[in-house]
């Protein structure tokens, strides 16, 4: 189990009912005050999917739609992820999806809420939730979508671009890495970025199959 590159601050730890089942974790997460992000977010957005699950996917944080609806990966990046998973032959309904940070961090511009990347301290503060999700889900492979998720599990010095599409081991956990689907949406050549993303997912799926 990852030890979470934890800082000395308590973060979410005081709110996490360690050793409990998924339902108890999700319920407790709604009252988390482990960092200040809860103050502006609409709600906690906890992970969803089958428990246990062979495949677990970890993104950065909820976006605007996720914050409003209370579900993971339901915005534009989520729709792209659905399409890419289908292209790679991965059944989303069989995977557990979550984020490294459970509250939406944003800045307001007029009526729009613009995503802001969480600080390292906010990721570390939220890690106890991710650690417990990994415990209850018991995945054979965790796929990190983007650098924030990868650094949460593999350390702050981890470089995603050097290892995307690869599977690494950390604290007894097999961890695959690729970009976040939002990076595909922001790419200058979206078609090329999408094909590279699908190629990563296919390689990670192959690694999962070979682990059986």
Short mmCIF file of C-alpha atoms in Angstrom, two decimals:
data_model
loop_
_atom_site.label_atom_id
_atom_site.label_comp_id
_atom_site.label_asym_id
_atom_site.label_seq_id
_atom_site.Cartn_x
_atom_site.Cartn_y
_atom_site.Cartn_z
CA UNK A 1 0.00 0.00 0.00
CA UNK A 2 1.41 3.42 -0.88
CA UNK A 3 2.58 5.33 2.14
CA UNK A 4 1.55 8.52 0.44
CA UNK A 5 4.46 10.77 0.52
CA UNK A 6 2.65 12.27 3.44
CA UNK A 7 3.46 15.60 4.98
CA UNK A 8 3.49 16.37 8.70
CA UNK A 9 0.07 18.01 8.51
CA UNK A 10 -2.93 15.88 9.45
CA UNK A 11 -4.86 16.73 6.29
CA UNK A 12 -7.81 14.43 5.73
CA UNK A 13 -6.50 11.72 8.05
CA UNK A 14 -8.61 12.86 11.00
CA UNK A 15 -11.78 12.51 8.90
CA UNK A 16 -10.98 9.11 7.34
CA UNK A 17 -12.57 6.06 9.04
CA UNK A 18 -9.67 3.69 8.36
CA UNK A 19 -10.54 0.06 7.82
CA UNK A 20 -14.19 0.72 6.95
CA UNK A 21 -16.00 -0.29 3.76
CA UNK A 22 -16.53 1.88 0.68
CA UNK A 23 -19.95 3.15 1.71
CA UNK A 24 -18.63 4.34 5.08
CA UNK A 25 -15.68 6.02 3.40
CA UNK A 26 -17.85 7.84 0.89
CA UNK A 27 -20.23 9.01 3.59
CA UNK A 28 -17.39 10.28 5.78
CA UNK A 29 -15.74 12.06 2.86
CA UNK A 30 -18.72 14.41 2.60
CA UNK A 31 -17.66 15.94 5.92
CA UNK A 32 -13.96 16.26 5.12
CA UNK A 33 -12.29 19.52 6.10
CA UNK A 34 -8.73 18.33 5.58
CA UNK A 35 -7.86 21.32 3.38
CA UNK A 36 -9.57 24.56 2.42
CA UNK A 37 -10.91 23.39 -0.95
CA UNK A 38 -14.20 22.27 0.61
CA UNK A 39 -15.09 25.91 1.35
CA UNK A 40 -15.79 26.86 -2.28
CA UNK A 41 -16.67 23.49 -3.83
CA UNK A 42 -20.30 22.41 -4.05
CA UNK A 43 -19.63 18.95 -2.64
CA UNK A 44 -17.15 16.15 -2.20
CA UNK A 45 -16.86 14.00 -5.33
CA UNK A 46 -15.81 10.53 -4.23
CA UNK A 47 -14.74 7.65 -6.46
CA UNK A 48 -17.25 5.32 -8.12
CA UNK A 49 -17.30 1.88 -9.65
CA UNK A 50 -17.24 -1.78 -8.67
CA UNK A 51 -15.57 -2.72 -5.39
CA UNK A 52 -13.37 -4.68 -5.67
CA UNK A 53 -12.12 -3.97 -9.22
CA UNK A 54 -9.12 -5.17 -11.19
CA UNK A 55 -8.61 -1.73 -12.73
CA UNK A 56 -8.62 1.58 -10.88
CA UNK A 57 -8.16 4.92 -12.65
CA UNK A 58 -7.09 8.06 -10.80
CA UNK A 59 -7.46 11.57 -12.21
CA UNK A 60 -6.55 14.95 -10.77
CA UNK A 61 -9.69 16.49 -9.27
CA UNK A 62 -13.38 16.98 -10.08
CA UNK A 63 -14.19 19.54 -12.76
CA UNK A 64 -17.12 21.93 -12.95
CA UNK A 65 -19.67 19.32 -14.07
CA UNK A 66 -18.43 16.77 -11.56
CA UNK A 67 -18.73 19.35 -8.78
CA UNK A 68 -22.31 20.14 -9.79
CA UNK A 69 -23.46 16.55 -10.36
CA UNK A 70 -21.41 14.82 -7.66
CA UNK A 71 -20.05 12.11 -9.97
CA UNK A 72 -16.57 11.48 -11.37
CA UNK A 73 -15.66 12.02 -15.05
CA UNK A 74 -19.01 13.28 -16.31
CA UNK A 75 -17.75 16.48 -18.00
CA UNK A 76 -15.98 16.95 -21.35
CA UNK A 77 -12.83 15.11 -20.21
CA UNK A 78 -14.98 12.26 -18.93
CA UNK A 79 -16.76 11.94 -22.25
CA UNK A 80 -13.43 11.81 -24.06
CA UNK A 81 -12.21 9.20 -21.57
CA UNK A 82 -15.30 7.09 -22.29
CA UNK A 83 -14.55 7.21 -26.02
CA UNK A 84 -10.88 6.38 -25.53
CA UNK A 85 -11.62 3.49 -23.18
CA UNK A 86 -14.04 2.04 -25.72
CA UNK A 87 -11.42 2.41 -28.47
CA UNK A 88 -8.89 0.61 -26.28
CA UNK A 89 -11.30 -2.21 -25.48
CA UNK A 90 -11.65 -1.31 -21.81
CA UNK A 91 -15.05 -1.54 -20.13
CA UNK A 92 -15.50 1.61 -18.04
CA UNK A 93 -18.26 -0.02 -16.00
CA UNK A 94 -15.73 -2.62 -14.79
CA UNK A 95 -13.24 0.01 -13.59
CA UNK A 96 -13.21 2.09 -10.42
CA UNK A 97 -12.69 5.79 -11.18
CA UNK A 98 -11.61 8.44 -8.71
CA UNK A 99 -9.43 11.53 -8.31
CA UNK A 100 -6.39 12.39 -6.22
CA UNK A 101 -8.27 15.42 -4.86
CA UNK A 102 -11.96 15.17 -4.00
CA UNK A 103 -12.99 18.85 -4.22
CA UNK A 104 -13.10 21.15 -7.25
CA UNK A 105 -10.46 23.92 -7.16
CA UNK A 106 -11.27 26.87 -9.38
CA UNK A 107 -11.17 30.61 -9.94
CA UNK A 108 -14.28 32.54 -10.98
CA UNK A 109 -14.23 34.54 -14.19
CA UNK A 110 -17.58 36.14 -14.69
CA UNK A 111 -20.11 33.33 -14.55
CA UNK A 112 -17.52 30.68 -15.38
CA UNK A 113 -15.53 28.59 -12.93
CA UNK A 114 -12.06 27.93 -14.33
CA UNK A 115 -10.15 24.89 -13.15
CA UNK A 116 -6.99 25.46 -11.11
CA UNK A 117 -4.41 22.75 -10.52
CA UNK A 118 -4.29 21.70 -6.87
CA UNK A 119 -1.14 22.48 -4.95
CA UNK A 120 1.11 19.67 -3.77
CA UNK A 121 -0.01 20.28 -0.18
CA UNK A 122 -3.66 19.83 -1.17
CA UNK A 123 -2.87 16.56 -2.94
CA UNK A 124 -0.97 15.27 0.09
CA UNK A 125 -3.75 16.39 2.45
CA UNK A 126 -6.30 14.39 0.44
CA UNK A 127 -4.16 11.28 0.05
CA UNK A 128 -5.65 9.33 3.01
CA UNK A 129 -8.89 9.02 1.02
CA UNK A 130 -7.06 7.63 -2.01
CA UNK A 131 -5.09 5.24 0.18
CA UNK A 132 -8.31 3.85 1.65
CA UNK A 133 -9.94 3.60 -1.78
CA UNK A 134 -6.99 1.50 -2.96
CA UNK A 135 -7.39 -0.70 0.12
CA UNK A 136 -11.07 -1.44 -0.49
CA UNK A 137 -10.89 -1.65 -4.30
CA UNK A 138 -7.83 -3.97 -4.26
CA UNK A 139 -6.88 -3.20 -7.88
CA UNK A 140 -4.42 -5.26 -9.85
CA UNK A 141 -3.50 -2.09 -11.73
CA UNK A 142 -3.91 1.60 -10.89
CA UNK A 143 -3.79 3.91 -13.92
CA UNK A 144 -2.80 7.49 -13.14
CA UNK A 145 -4.36 9.98 -15.53
CA UNK A 146 -2.01 12.97 -15.57
CA UNK A 147 0.93 14.22 -13.58
CA UNK A 148 -0.98 15.22 -10.44
CA UNK A 149 -2.27 11.68 -9.91
CA UNK A 150 1.08 10.13 -10.86
CA UNK A 151 2.99 12.30 -8.40
CA UNK A 152 0.46 11.50 -5.67
CA UNK A 153 1.40 7.84 -5.91
CA UNK A 154 4.95 7.93 -7.26
CA UNK A 155 6.41 11.01 -5.58
CA UNK A 156 6.81 14.67 -6.46
CA UNK A 157 9.90 14.10 -8.62
CA UNK A 158 8.12 11.71 -10.99
CA UNK A 159 8.15 12.75 -14.65
CA UNK A 160 5.10 11.53 -16.56
CA UNK A 161 6.44 12.26 -20.04
CA UNK A 162 9.34 9.87 -19.49
CA UNK A 163 7.10 6.97 -18.48
CA UNK A 164 3.68 7.36 -20.12
CA UNK A 165 2.22 4.06 -21.24
CA UNK A 166 4.45 2.18 -18.78
CA UNK A 167 3.65 0.21 -15.63
CA UNK A 168 5.79 0.77 -12.55
CA UNK A 169 5.74 -0.74 -9.07
CA UNK A 170 5.56 1.29 -5.88
CA UNK A 171 5.03 -0.14 -2.39
CA UNK A 172 3.73 -3.39 -3.87
CA UNK A 173 1.24 -1.62 -6.15
CA UNK A 174 1.35 -1.79 -9.96
CA UNK A 175 0.86 1.72 -11.35
CA UNK A 176 0.38 2.65 -15.00
CA UNK A 177 0.70 6.23 -16.21
CA UNK A 178 -0.71 8.29 -19.05
CA UNK A 179 -1.99 11.80 -19.65
CA UNK A 180 -5.22 13.19 -18.32
CA UNK A 181 -7.99 13.30 -20.96
CA UNK A 182 -8.23 17.06 -20.46
CA UNK A 183 -4.70 17.31 -21.89
CA UNK A 184 -6.01 15.75 -25.08
CA UNK A 185 -8.77 18.37 -25.24
CA UNK A 186 -6.17 21.15 -24.87
CA UNK A 187 -3.73 19.72 -27.44
CA UNK A 188 -2.91 21.67 -30.60
CA UNK A 189 -3.39 18.48 -32.62
CA UNK A 190 -6.26 16.84 -30.82
CA UNK A 191 -6.49 13.85 -33.17
CA UNK A 192 -2.82 12.99 -32.70
CA UNK A 193 -3.07 13.44 -28.93
CA UNK A 194 -6.17 11.23 -28.81
CA UNK A 195 -4.49 8.43 -30.76
CA UNK A 196 -1.48 8.57 -28.44
CA UNK A 197 -3.80 8.42 -25.43
CA UNK A 198 -5.61 5.38 -26.82
CA UNK A 199 -2.26 3.72 -27.55
CA UNK A 200 -1.25 4.22 -23.91
CA UNK A 201 -4.52 2.71 -22.70
CA UNK A 202 -4.08 -0.30 -24.98
CA UNK A 203 -0.56 -0.87 -23.63
CA UNK A 204 -1.81 -0.62 -20.06
CA UNK A 205 -4.67 -3.00 -20.79
CA UNK A 206 -2.16 -5.51 -22.18
CA UNK A 207 -0.10 -5.25 -19.01
CA UNK A 208 -3.21 -5.88 -16.91
CA UNK A 209 -4.07 -8.96 -18.97
CA UNK A 210 -0.54 -10.29 -18.65
CA UNK A 211 -0.75 -10.02 -14.87
CA UNK A 212 -3.49 -12.63 -14.66
#
